[in-house]
Amino acid sequence: MEKQAHINHFTKSTSLSYKVVEFVSQSRRLCKLIPYLPSCRSFSVLLLLAMIGLSSCRKDDDVVMPTVSPVASVSTTHYAGLYLLCEGNMGANKATLDYLDLATGQYQKNIFPSRNPDQVKELGDVGNDCKIYGQRLWLVVNCSNKVEVCDAATARSLGHVNIPNCRSLAFHEGYAYVSSYVGKVGGSSVLGSVYKVDTLTLRIEGQVSVGYQPEEMAVREGKLYVANSGGYQALQGGDYDRTVSIIDLQTFTLEGNIDVAPNLFRLRTDRRGQLWTTSRGIEGDGSTPARLFMLDGTGVKNTFDLPVSDFCLRGDSLCYLATNGHSFETGIIDTSTGNIVSRQLLKPSTAYTVETPYGIIVNPETGHVYLMDATNYVSSGWLLCFDPNGEFLWRTSTGDIPGHAAFVAKNNGSIDKEAEEPPFDSRYIQAVDEYVPAPGQFVNLMPVATDEDTPQTMAQKCTEAIGGGRGGLITLGAYGGYVTFHFDHPIANVEGERDFAVWGNAFENNAEPAIVMVSQDANGNGRPDDAWYELRGSAHDYEQTVRQYQITYTYDALKDVPWTDNQGRTGCIPRNTYHKQEYFPLWLKGQGTLVFNGTLLPRNARLNGTTYELPAFDYGYADNRPNTDRQGCSMDIGWAEDGQGRAVSLTHIDFVRCYTALNQVCDNIGETSSEIKGAEDLHLDLSLLFVEKTHFPKNQ
């Protein structure tokens, strides 16, 4: 007989073993569109470089391993490392991803092939942007017409989004926004677009036209600002675009444009909400040079006569790189006053040379400055490091044309596990005790499993994602999947008040509610093995609500996951083309089946035209209301009842459990699965006072 993991939400769970197989993403597409890359000097030069690059493509049967070089600087900050995306020669499929390990001081060239051995070896053709959002690393690969999405901790691919002639990234409230040229060189110039992508499902949810050949974007007060270049038009003898488009993110429609200057490129926002954008100017036109502009959301407020090609923001400092051919200047602008406070951020020295300054980024914590040198555009570049005073420290060889970089925090995956962590905040989860998801399209991805994991290490990965207020995200899968966690103290039941909040991933008309349960450590062993009590939510007495519901999932490798329930129904968790990994929890598959018991809430899905809406229930569930609705995400221990529906009186609780409460599939959206982002004690002082008065021991 097959072994069975029988999981009952009213009793403790059994111990389970596992084995993990690695998720393999889709292969990249071939390049079909040739973009205009204004960073090179002319289009004819681009074509020449592409031809040179084609002769140096790697053979598919080569084993591509990263090159590791020691560098002199080691950091003990809260950043694990720096990802560096190297563009590579156009047409040569030579975009590469490098990594600077700030804990060991080692620089690794071309890590993507070794982290993704079952994919094609090259990352793709022309890396154009690199950003981290949550626990994911997003890489725009322009000529390959894709945005590659990786686990930020490991650089393992989680999938990709096919977007034609994609350029740059911006993020806001669970969505990625990708600018796209859309049109081809040589054809009629067409308006560019911004694509809206769900960061969890990687589905394209919308597209809106903006100006010609859009580049970088920035979010300000619920609106997305887009810098338009018009590079294709200029190639065809026309005029550059000179506008910043404004998109209302709530309606995802074009609201208007700001007239700035021709050939816009960089666009970022400072901590005061001021927008900073650069114009490349018009080559050969001395009356229209490259400049830097400060906007307030409606128009230009300040102009700087500096040919800024790249910049980064740290506090009130805008650190810029201004280039004129092979000569360059680095400096600092005080964003609070608009004054240029330094025109020599990096001190000159005979210890280093820079052939083609191409990009700049500053460590937001230490102030170390990293300068990217593209050299001759066809061979390896350089990464140069300077201390906060601008003194040269070291340089190391990179991939071809290093141009885009992003720091990764240690809570997104530090190699240095013993490095100092930020002080722990008792308001938030101390640790995850159990993580037992039901099958689902995000299972084995959030968090990512490796061959070395056990149920205990999976719980630890969840702690690293949602513990301590880190704000990561874990999935619970379909109906019944759950997570159990505790704080570093009991949470007191304050009469007439909500006692703790559980943060999820819900937004308007997209509720995937989880039932919340609580438990006391009655036997004092520090484990969640005592009686559990369900918090009574608003749907508790609905006629369609089913109590004592049971569902059984059966493992069938890389296929739809079948289920049966105690209501005489059968179904499956269907696979889709967006997520090709195993949907059954890999570390539990050896058990053959998973059985969950609990309360089943009525379906909340409704079809509005061709779009599914999932409206929220009134109260009492996790991942039901947006996190901005603090009251809607809050729970009252006074709602607790036992398995027979009788109210119980609890002075405090020690453990919290959340489990997906719906069994529904919404066509191409897939199964309804709850996600958890964290939890918070809403009256910490009273909870700690309770501990002091009762001498109740803290959980270990």
XYZ file of C-alpha atoms in Angstrom:
700
model
C 0.000 0.000 0.000
C 1.071 3.550 -0.608
C 2.080 5.490 2.436
C -0.267 8.333 3.256
C 0.432 11.642 4.993
C -2.822 12.289 6.873
C -2.983 15.953 7.846
C -5.805 17.098 10.115
C -6.221 20.778 10.971
C -7.679 19.852 14.373
C -4.735 17.646 15.362
C -0.974 17.787 14.985
C 0.727 16.844 11.716
C 2.857 13.803 11.053
C 6.556 14.016 10.238
C 7.270 13.657 6.515
C 10.298 12.888 4.333
C 10.974 14.247 0.884
C 13.051 14.327 -2.254
C 13.397 17.325 -4.553
C 13.813 17.542 -8.299
C 14.840 20.860 -9.787
C 12.442 23.114 -11.653
C 13.471 23.751 -15.262
C 12.200 26.840 -17.047
C 11.296 27.299 -20.678
C 14.040 27.818 -23.276
C 14.624 31.271 -24.603
C 13.313 32.484 -27.944
C 15.549 33.467 -30.846
C 16.020 37.130 -31.596
C 13.486 38.451 -34.119
C 13.737 42.209 -33.610
C 16.816 44.433 -33.808
C 16.476 47.392 -31.444
C 18.077 50.765 -31.701
C 20.719 50.969 -28.991
C 21.610 54.650 -28.636
C 24.477 53.875 -26.235
C 26.621 52.855 -29.250
C 27.742 55.540 -31.628
C 25.866 54.666 -34.808
C 23.682 51.981 -36.254
C 26.377 50.916 -38.710
C 28.730 50.342 -35.804
C 26.067 48.155 -34.178
C 25.799 45.979 -37.263
C 29.576 45.621 -37.441
C 29.771 44.630 -33.780
C 26.987 42.112 -34.248
C 28.908 40.468 -37.113
C 32.084 40.323 -35.032
C 30.177 38.901 -32.076
C 28.578 36.136 -34.158
C 31.971 34.575 -34.783
C 32.499 34.052 -31.052
C 29.317 32.149 -30.102
C 29.829 29.181 -27.778
C 29.210 25.634 -28.918
C 26.126 24.032 -27.391
C 28.072 21.034 -26.081
C 30.488 23.168 -24.041
C 30.109 23.074 -20.270
C 29.979 26.728 -19.270
C 31.144 27.290 -15.700
C 31.589 30.677 -14.016
C 35.019 32.248 -13.773
C 35.798 33.154 -10.161
C 38.194 35.964 -9.292
C 39.098 37.211 -5.796
C 38.837 40.943 -5.235
C 40.133 43.009 -2.354
C 36.937 44.309 -0.743
C 34.797 42.260 1.660
C 31.546 43.657 3.086
C 29.650 42.708 6.259
C 26.530 44.738 5.489
C 22.989 43.470 5.027
C 23.623 42.996 1.304
C 24.728 39.564 0.130
C 26.066 40.636 -3.242
C 25.774 42.554 -6.486
C 24.348 41.124 -9.701
C 25.844 42.636 -12.855
C 24.068 42.180 -16.196
C 26.437 42.466 -19.147
C 24.759 43.393 -22.428
C 26.953 41.358 -24.783
C 27.422 42.037 -28.475
C 24.181 42.387 -30.399
C 23.342 39.321 -32.488
C 25.809 37.106 -30.616
C 23.628 35.744 -27.775
C 26.356 36.832 -25.349
C 24.434 38.567 -22.586
C 25.827 37.282 -19.287
C 25.059 37.570 -15.584
C 27.969 38.144 -13.196
C 27.893 38.145 -9.380
C 30.027 39.941 -6.795
C 29.850 38.100 -3.465
C 30.228 40.818 -0.841
C 30.799 38.284 1.943
C 33.710 36.408 0.350
C 35.065 39.150 -1.897
C 34.859 36.885 -4.957
C 33.627 37.949 -8.391
C 31.961 35.269 -10.525
C 31.623 35.779 -14.276
C 28.780 34.252 -16.296
C 26.898 32.388 -13.547
C 23.614 31.823 -15.419
C 24.642 28.647 -17.334
C 25.887 26.817 -14.228
C 22.839 27.845 -12.170
C 20.550 26.661 -14.995
C 22.340 23.674 -16.538
C 19.264 22.348 -18.336
C 18.630 25.558 -20.249
C 20.481 26.755 -23.309
C 23.843 28.027 -22.167
C 23.598 31.681 -23.117
C 21.261 34.003 -21.233
C 20.255 35.580 -24.537
C 20.895 38.518 -26.815
C 21.539 41.982 -25.289
C 20.886 42.336 -21.567
C 19.085 45.638 -21.076
C 17.893 45.907 -17.449
C 18.423 44.181 -14.111
C 16.253 44.671 -11.035
C 15.213 42.787 -7.892
C 11.616 42.810 -6.685
C 10.762 40.813 -3.584
C 12.612 37.521 -3.831
C 12.992 37.560 -7.594
C 15.656 38.794 -9.966
C 14.259 40.236 -13.214
C 16.462 40.433 -16.310
C 15.411 42.140 -19.545
C 16.991 40.457 -22.577
C 16.186 42.848 -25.396
C 16.880 41.090 -28.705
C 15.691 37.757 -27.318
C 12.322 39.416 -26.693
C 12.000 38.119 -23.150
C 12.162 39.049 -19.497
C 13.911 36.277 -17.570
C 12.732 35.848 -13.961
C 15.031 34.130 -11.464
C 15.182 33.358 -7.771
C 17.145 36.268 -6.306
C 19.041 34.010 -3.915
C 20.287 31.485 -6.465
C 19.819 33.010 -9.952
C 17.902 29.873 -10.906
C 15.320 30.582 -13.585
C 11.667 30.528 -12.521
C 10.342 31.282 -15.989
C 10.223 34.114 -18.463
C 7.788 36.513 -20.098
C 7.829 36.949 -23.868
C 7.710 40.676 -24.657
C 8.868 42.013 -28.035
C 11.795 44.438 -28.059
C 11.627 44.859 -24.271
C 13.724 47.600 -22.695
C 13.302 48.476 -19.004
C 11.487 47.528 -15.783
C 9.494 49.216 -13.027
C 7.473 47.641 -10.200
C 4.432 48.608 -8.151
C 2.093 46.648 -5.854
C 2.665 43.187 -7.264
C 3.049 44.136 -10.910
C 6.048 44.526 -13.188
C 5.868 47.144 -15.916
C 8.009 46.538 -19.002
C 8.674 49.152 -21.671
C 8.815 47.915 -25.258
C 9.804 49.449 -28.587
C 7.418 47.006 -30.313
C 8.366 48.103 -33.852
C 11.315 46.996 -36.018
C 14.251 48.954 -37.405
C 13.615 49.884 -41.026
C 9.834 49.751 -40.884
C 7.393 52.510 -40.146
C 8.027 53.931 -36.700
C 5.262 52.872 -34.343
C 4.299 53.903 -30.868
C 5.936 51.969 -28.075
C 4.095 50.139 -25.307
C 4.225 49.372 -21.609
C 3.229 45.843 -20.618
C 1.711 45.021 -17.221
C 2.878 41.661 -15.818
C 1.670 39.872 -12.687
C 4.849 39.189 -10.705
C 3.526 35.903 -9.324
C 1.926 34.290 -12.362
C 4.189 36.007 -14.936
C 1.075 36.593 -17.027
C 0.715 39.725 -19.155
C -2.359 41.491 -17.760
C -2.435 44.578 -19.962
C -0.719 46.772 -22.537
C -0.919 50.511 -23.138
C 0.621 52.618 -25.910
C 2.953 55.449 -24.935
C 5.453 57.542 -26.918
C 7.983 56.418 -29.481
C 10.622 53.919 -28.324
C 10.098 54.129 -24.528
C 13.021 53.561 -22.192
C 13.166 53.801 -18.391
C 10.144 54.249 -16.119
C 9.427 55.368 -12.560
C 6.388 55.225 -10.255
C 5.199 58.354 -8.457
C 1.946 58.737 -6.490
C 0.082 55.955 -8.288
C 1.238 56.955 -11.745
C 3.877 55.474 -14.030
C 6.159 57.911 -15.848
C 7.808 56.704 -19.065
C 10.785 58.314 -20.832
C 10.361 58.206 -24.631
C 13.400 58.369 -26.940
C 12.103 58.157 -30.523
C 15.308 56.456 -31.622
C 13.761 54.608 -34.572
C 12.304 57.830 -35.946
C 15.722 59.468 -35.851
C 17.238 56.536 -37.740
C 14.685 57.128 -40.503
C 15.434 60.835 -40.769
C 12.657 61.992 -38.458
C 12.583 63.706 -35.097
C 13.297 62.214 -31.711
C 10.476 61.949 -29.212
C 10.782 64.473 -26.376
C 8.036 63.425 -23.964
C 7.536 61.625 -20.685
C 4.271 59.671 -20.851
C 2.052 59.429 -17.752
C 0.061 56.242 -17.093
C -2.618 56.052 -14.401
C -1.880 52.704 -12.728
C -5.364 52.245 -11.309
C -7.002 52.326 -14.733
C -3.840 51.464 -16.678
C -4.546 54.112 -19.270
C -2.464 56.896 -20.766
C -3.238 60.116 -18.897
C -0.995 62.585 -20.693
C 2.547 63.651 -21.551
C 5.191 66.053 -20.275
C 7.319 67.846 -22.862
C 10.970 67.675 -21.729
C 13.727 67.293 -24.357
C 14.610 65.052 -27.321
C 15.923 61.501 -26.949
C 15.078 60.777 -23.303
C 16.585 57.725 -21.616
C 17.061 57.378 -17.831
C 14.113 58.086 -15.524
C 14.092 57.553 -11.750
C 12.413 59.017 -8.680
C 14.064 60.194 -5.460
C 12.712 59.752 -1.962
C 10.904 63.101 -2.124
C 8.936 61.993 -5.174
C 10.909 64.174 -7.590
C 11.530 62.663 -11.015
C 14.974 62.757 -12.627
C 15.415 62.073 -16.327
C 18.238 62.345 -18.831
C 18.266 63.365 -22.485
C 20.953 62.076 -24.827
C 20.419 65.132 -26.976
C 20.908 65.051 -30.727
C 24.269 63.802 -31.961
C 26.076 66.410 -34.056
C 23.676 69.161 -33.022
C 25.605 71.437 -30.695
C 22.456 73.349 -29.795
C 20.783 70.233 -28.360
C 23.295 68.593 -25.985
C 22.659 65.822 -23.488
C 21.248 67.114 -20.198
C 19.747 66.114 -16.841
C 16.269 67.302 -15.812
C 14.289 67.363 -12.575
C 10.485 67.073 -12.883
C 7.710 67.359 -10.312
C 5.153 65.171 -12.104
C 3.666 67.952 -14.246
C 6.641 69.687 -15.819
C 10.353 70.489 -15.788
C 11.487 72.262 -12.599
C 15.250 72.281 -13.030
C 17.776 71.680 -15.804
C 21.414 70.667 -15.371
C 23.858 71.262 -18.204
C 25.526 67.912 -17.695
C 25.704 65.074 -20.271
C 24.546 62.506 -17.704
C 24.528 58.970 -19.099
C 23.741 57.168 -15.851
C 23.002 57.972 -12.225
C 21.851 56.391 -8.981
C 20.151 57.757 -5.880
C 21.282 57.295 -2.272
C 19.445 59.305 0.351
C 19.467 62.924 -0.795
C 22.437 62.324 -3.099
C 22.163 61.824 -6.839
C 25.467 60.275 -7.923
C 25.929 60.843 -11.633
C 28.151 59.692 -14.466
C 28.479 62.278 -17.240
C 30.251 61.155 -20.402
C 31.638 62.910 -23.450
C 33.216 60.350 -25.718
C 35.839 58.531 -23.661
C 36.178 61.311 -21.094
C 33.860 61.378 -18.117
C 32.917 63.195 -14.949
C 31.329 61.840 -11.766
C 29.627 64.044 -9.226
C 26.892 64.492 -6.635
C 23.725 66.587 -6.735
C 21.831 67.305 -3.509
C 18.265 66.364 -4.461
C 16.814 68.392 -1.585
C 18.314 71.663 -2.854
C 19.170 70.959 -6.493
C 22.774 72.066 -5.890
C 25.770 70.324 -7.429
C 27.882 69.600 -4.351
C 30.731 67.752 -6.076
C 32.025 67.328 -9.604
C 34.660 64.801 -8.619
C 32.958 61.897 -6.873
C 35.717 59.516 -7.982
C 39.256 60.707 -7.489
C 41.600 60.371 -10.484
C 44.601 58.113 -10.053
C 47.322 56.458 -12.093
C 46.222 53.190 -10.483
C 43.343 52.788 -12.915
C 42.145 53.731 -16.393
C 38.645 53.800 -17.880
C 38.190 53.363 -21.629
C 34.384 53.586 -22.018
C 32.502 54.576 -18.841
C 29.101 52.924 -19.130
C 27.278 52.655 -15.803
C 27.424 53.561 -12.122
C 25.837 52.168 -8.943
C 26.407 52.945 -5.248
C 26.051 50.555 -2.321
C 23.104 52.146 -0.478
C 24.493 51.087 2.907
C 28.282 51.592 2.725
C 28.550 54.228 -0.014
C 31.056 52.224 -2.065
C 30.863 53.254 -5.726
C 31.014 50.761 -8.598
C 31.853 52.028 -12.094
C 31.244 49.891 -15.204
C 33.665 50.153 -18.144
C 32.507 48.728 -21.511
C 36.056 49.045 -22.976
C 35.783 48.489 -26.773
C 32.225 47.018 -26.813
C 33.409 43.672 -28.228
C 35.506 42.148 -25.442
C 35.442 41.848 -21.666
C 34.647 44.927 -19.630
C 35.723 46.037 -16.161
C 34.036 46.674 -12.825
C 35.888 49.247 -10.731
C 35.283 49.761 -7.003
C 35.886 52.980 -5.059
C 35.485 53.656 -1.353
C 32.921 56.237 -0.094
C 35.591 58.965 -0.343
C 36.173 58.189 -4.012
C 39.516 56.431 -3.543
C 40.163 53.602 -6.010
C 40.171 50.140 -4.399
C 40.188 47.463 -7.108
C 38.897 46.384 -10.501
C 37.938 43.015 -11.972
C 37.162 41.701 -15.451
C 33.473 41.291 -16.390
C 31.444 40.035 -19.309
C 31.075 42.089 -22.484
C 29.546 45.564 -21.987
C 28.683 45.635 -18.267
C 25.808 48.080 -17.950
C 23.137 47.143 -15.379
C 23.403 46.103 -11.747
C 21.303 45.361 -8.657
C 22.208 44.701 -5.021
C 20.623 41.622 -3.423
C 19.783 41.676 0.281
C 20.773 38.832 2.569
C 17.155 37.975 3.287
C 16.908 37.203 -0.436
C 19.614 34.596 -0.067
C 22.917 35.236 1.625
C 25.860 32.952 1.023
C 27.299 34.301 4.262
C 24.890 32.611 6.689
C 26.813 33.821 9.747
C 26.820 37.479 8.800
C 25.208 39.949 11.162
C 21.438 40.267 10.760
C 19.321 43.351 11.537
C 17.930 43.502 15.098
C 14.862 41.269 15.459
C 11.530 43.041 15.856
C 9.237 41.168 18.277
C 6.124 42.453 16.513
C 6.690 39.975 13.725
C 6.973 36.213 13.191
C 9.961 34.661 14.931
C 9.932 31.356 13.066
C 7.879 29.060 10.853
C 7.271 25.690 12.521
C 5.569 23.777 9.685
C 5.163 24.333 5.967
C 2.856 21.817 4.271
C 1.429 23.279 1.043
C -1.190 21.520 -1.040
C -0.374 21.101 -4.755
C -0.371 24.308 -6.786
C 1.258 26.209 -9.619
C 3.547 28.194 -7.274
C 4.516 25.243 -5.072
C 8.249 24.435 -5.205
C 8.825 28.041 -6.365
C 7.789 30.119 -3.319
C 10.069 29.246 -1.643
C 12.355 27.441 -4.072
C 13.400 23.921 -3.041
C 16.824 22.345 -3.587
C 18.035 18.744 -3.483
C 19.445 19.291 0.013
C 16.176 20.442 1.605
C 14.214 18.673 4.339
C 10.844 19.643 5.851
C 12.876 21.480 8.476
C 14.914 23.455 5.946
C 11.772 24.276 3.990
C 10.330 25.715 7.205
C 13.564 27.670 7.614
C 13.253 29.028 4.067
C 9.762 30.202 4.937
C 11.143 31.888 8.055
C 13.715 33.676 5.895
C 10.920 34.841 3.593
C 8.168 35.942 6.000
C 9.796 36.061 9.448
C 10.947 39.247 11.137
C 8.899 41.552 8.912
C 11.023 40.722 5.854
C 8.014 40.937 3.548
C 8.728 37.931 1.333
C 5.969 35.659 0.079
C 5.147 31.961 0.403
C 2.355 30.003 -1.264
C 0.049 27.570 0.536
C -1.125 25.884 -2.664
C -4.704 24.717 -3.204
C -7.293 23.836 -0.544
C -5.836 22.709 2.787
C -2.196 23.717 2.299
C -0.943 25.432 5.441
C 1.843 27.173 7.345
C 2.306 27.250 11.137
C 4.360 29.955 12.857
C 5.019 31.610 16.198
C 6.315 34.871 17.646
C 8.975 35.179 20.359
C 6.219 35.662 22.957
C 2.568 34.697 23.504
C 0.015 37.060 21.950
C -2.445 38.339 24.527
C -6.193 38.308 23.895
C -7.288 41.913 24.497
C -11.035 42.046 24.920
C -12.870 43.977 22.210
C -9.779 44.468 20.044
C -8.162 42.772 17.071
C -5.046 41.052 18.408
C -2.822 40.241 15.423
C -2.725 40.761 11.661
C -1.774 38.344 8.903
C -0.425 39.928 5.739
C -1.068 38.328 2.358
C -1.106 39.167 -1.338
C -4.743 40.146 -1.893
C -5.837 43.180 -3.859
C -9.174 44.446 -5.100
C -11.319 41.609 -6.511
C -8.478 39.154 -6.024
C -9.050 37.522 -2.630
C -7.743 33.987 -2.026
C -8.754 33.608 1.616
C -7.056 31.398 4.177
C -8.726 30.304 7.397
C -6.746 31.279 10.493
C -6.343 28.957 13.481
C -4.681 29.492 16.870
C -3.224 27.266 19.560
C -1.781 27.466 23.068
C 1.368 25.625 24.078
C -0.536 23.856 26.862
C 2.060 21.124 27.385
C 4.910 23.654 27.415
C 7.137 21.811 24.952
C 7.413 24.709 22.489
C 5.828 22.718 19.650
C 2.499 23.199 17.826
C 1.108 19.858 18.996
C -1.786 20.919 21.254
C -5.437 21.627 20.425
C -6.197 23.985 17.537
C -9.063 26.476 17.385
C -10.508 28.062 14.263
C -11.197 31.809 14.176
C -14.796 32.373 13.152
C -14.887 34.507 9.990
C -17.782 36.198 8.218
C -18.597 33.169 6.046
C -18.801 30.825 9.033
C -22.588 30.430 8.872
C -23.047 30.598 5.113
C -25.250 27.808 3.838
C -22.605 26.753 1.298
C -19.817 26.522 3.906
C -18.797 22.900 4.501
C -17.415 21.830 7.886
C -15.402 18.678 8.480
C -14.369 18.809 4.829
C -11.681 16.388 3.674
C -9.703 16.283 0.431
C -7.096 13.818 -0.839
C -4.452 14.697 -3.457
C -2.555 11.951 -5.296
C 0.959 12.360 -6.673
C 1.406 11.817 -10.416
C 4.769 13.130 -11.604
C 4.578 16.299 -13.735
C 0.885 15.820 -14.483
C -2.354 17.408 -13.346
C -2.747 16.566 -9.659
C -5.990 14.577 -9.114
C -8.092 14.929 -5.974
C -11.149 13.371 -4.355
C -13.160 14.695 -1.404
C -15.612 13.400 1.176
C -18.495 15.069 -0.696
C -18.261 12.511 -3.505
C -16.533 14.892 -5.923
C -13.361 14.526 -7.972
C -11.174 17.000 -9.838
C -7.597 18.055 -10.396
C -5.143 20.896 -9.961
C -4.403 21.565 -13.652
C -0.964 22.378 -14.996
C -0.448 25.425 -17.209
C 2.129 26.697 -19.666
C 3.396 29.390 -17.302
C 4.779 27.075 -14.627
C 6.339 23.834 -15.782
C 7.745 22.567 -12.471
C 6.189 19.795 -10.376
C 3.035 21.074 -8.626
C 3.015 18.422 -5.865
C 5.271 19.371 -2.902
C 8.476 17.592 -3.878
C 9.642 16.854 -0.356
C 6.280 15.137 0.325
C 5.825 13.175 -2.903
C 7.235 9.985 -1.385
C 4.093 9.757 0.722
C 1.977 9.180 -2.395
C -1.031 11.160 -1.171
C -1.791 14.202 0.934
C -4.994 14.444 2.978
C -6.265 17.717 4.476
C -9.236 18.323 6.799
C -10.910 21.581 7.745
C -13.638 24.029 6.792
C -14.377 24.698 3.111
C -15.600 28.196 2.248
C -17.994 28.760 -0.692
C -16.511 29.714 -4.053
C -15.947 33.444 -4.473
C -15.006 33.431 -8.181
C -17.245 35.171 -10.682
C -16.745 35.772 -14.389
C -16.961 39.404 -15.497
C -16.837 39.203 -19.277
C -13.624 37.282 -19.893
C -12.010 38.209 -16.564
C -12.369 36.357 -13.285
C -13.030 38.422 -10.178
C -12.499 37.042 -6.669
C -14.219 39.447 -4.244
C -13.289 39.395 -0.572
C -15.343 38.061 2.315
C -16.282 40.623 4.970
C -13.699 39.712 7.631
C -11.790 36.999 9.435
C -9.472 35.516 6.791
C -5.862 35.930 5.681
C -5.031 36.945 2.075
C -8.589 38.242 1.855
C -8.168 42.025 2.056
C -5.318 44.213 0.692
C -2.554 44.854 3.210
C -3.451 48.543 3.081
C -6.709 47.549 4.834
C -5.159 46.986 8.244
C -8.503 46.284 9.913
C -9.453 43.824 7.193
C -6.216 41.865 7.726
C -6.585 41.791 11.533
C -7.765 38.867 13.678
C -9.483 38.692 17.068
C -8.539 35.767 19.316
C -12.040 36.150 20.753
C -13.398 34.582 17.526
C -11.877 31.189 18.438
C -14.069 28.078 18.504
C -13.382 24.370 18.820
C -14.010 21.610 16.279
C -17.672 21.388 17.293
C -18.291 25.080 16.702
C -18.316 26.048 20.386
C -16.731 29.324 21.443
C -13.611 29.013 23.588
C -12.071 31.591 25.905
C -8.323 32.014 25.460
C -6.182 34.422 27.479
C -3.389 34.164 24.905
C -2.124 32.126 21.970
C 1.319 30.794 21.090
C 0.936 29.456 17.553
C -0.911 30.567 14.419
C -1.838 28.397 11.438
C -3.228 29.574 8.085
C -4.641 27.232 5.442
C -6.175 27.790 2.001
C -9.942 27.730 2.461
C -11.253 27.450 -1.129
C -11.308 24.557 -3.570
C -11.792 26.227 -6.940
C -10.077 26.520 -10.318
C -10.638 29.571 -12.514
C -9.766 28.333 -15.999
C -6.479 29.868 -17.198
C -5.875 31.635 -13.846
C -5.538 28.227 -12.258
C -6.320 27.120 -8.735
C -7.113 29.514 -5.912
C -4.120 29.445 -3.549
C -3.482 31.616 -0.514
C -0.171 33.450 -0.129
C 1.254 34.674 3.170
C 3.627 37.629 3.533
C 3.953 37.844 7.309
C 2.110 38.495 10.572
C 2.206 41.122 13.308
C 1.248 41.381 16.999
C -1.006 44.463 17.087
C -0.454 45.290 20.758
C 3.058 44.120 21.581
C 3.343 46.055 24.858
C 0.228 44.395 26.286
C 1.418 40.973 25.148
C 4.789 41.460 26.832
C 3.057 42.723 29.969
C 1.011 39.529 29.937
C 4.233 37.500 29.734
C 5.729 39.450 32.636
C 2.697 38.965 34.858
C 2.233 35.266 34.147
C 5.923 34.344 33.783
C 4.848 32.422 30.718
C 7.997 31.091 28.948
C 8.817 32.344 25.474
C 8.685 29.869 22.607
C 12.019 28.477 21.602
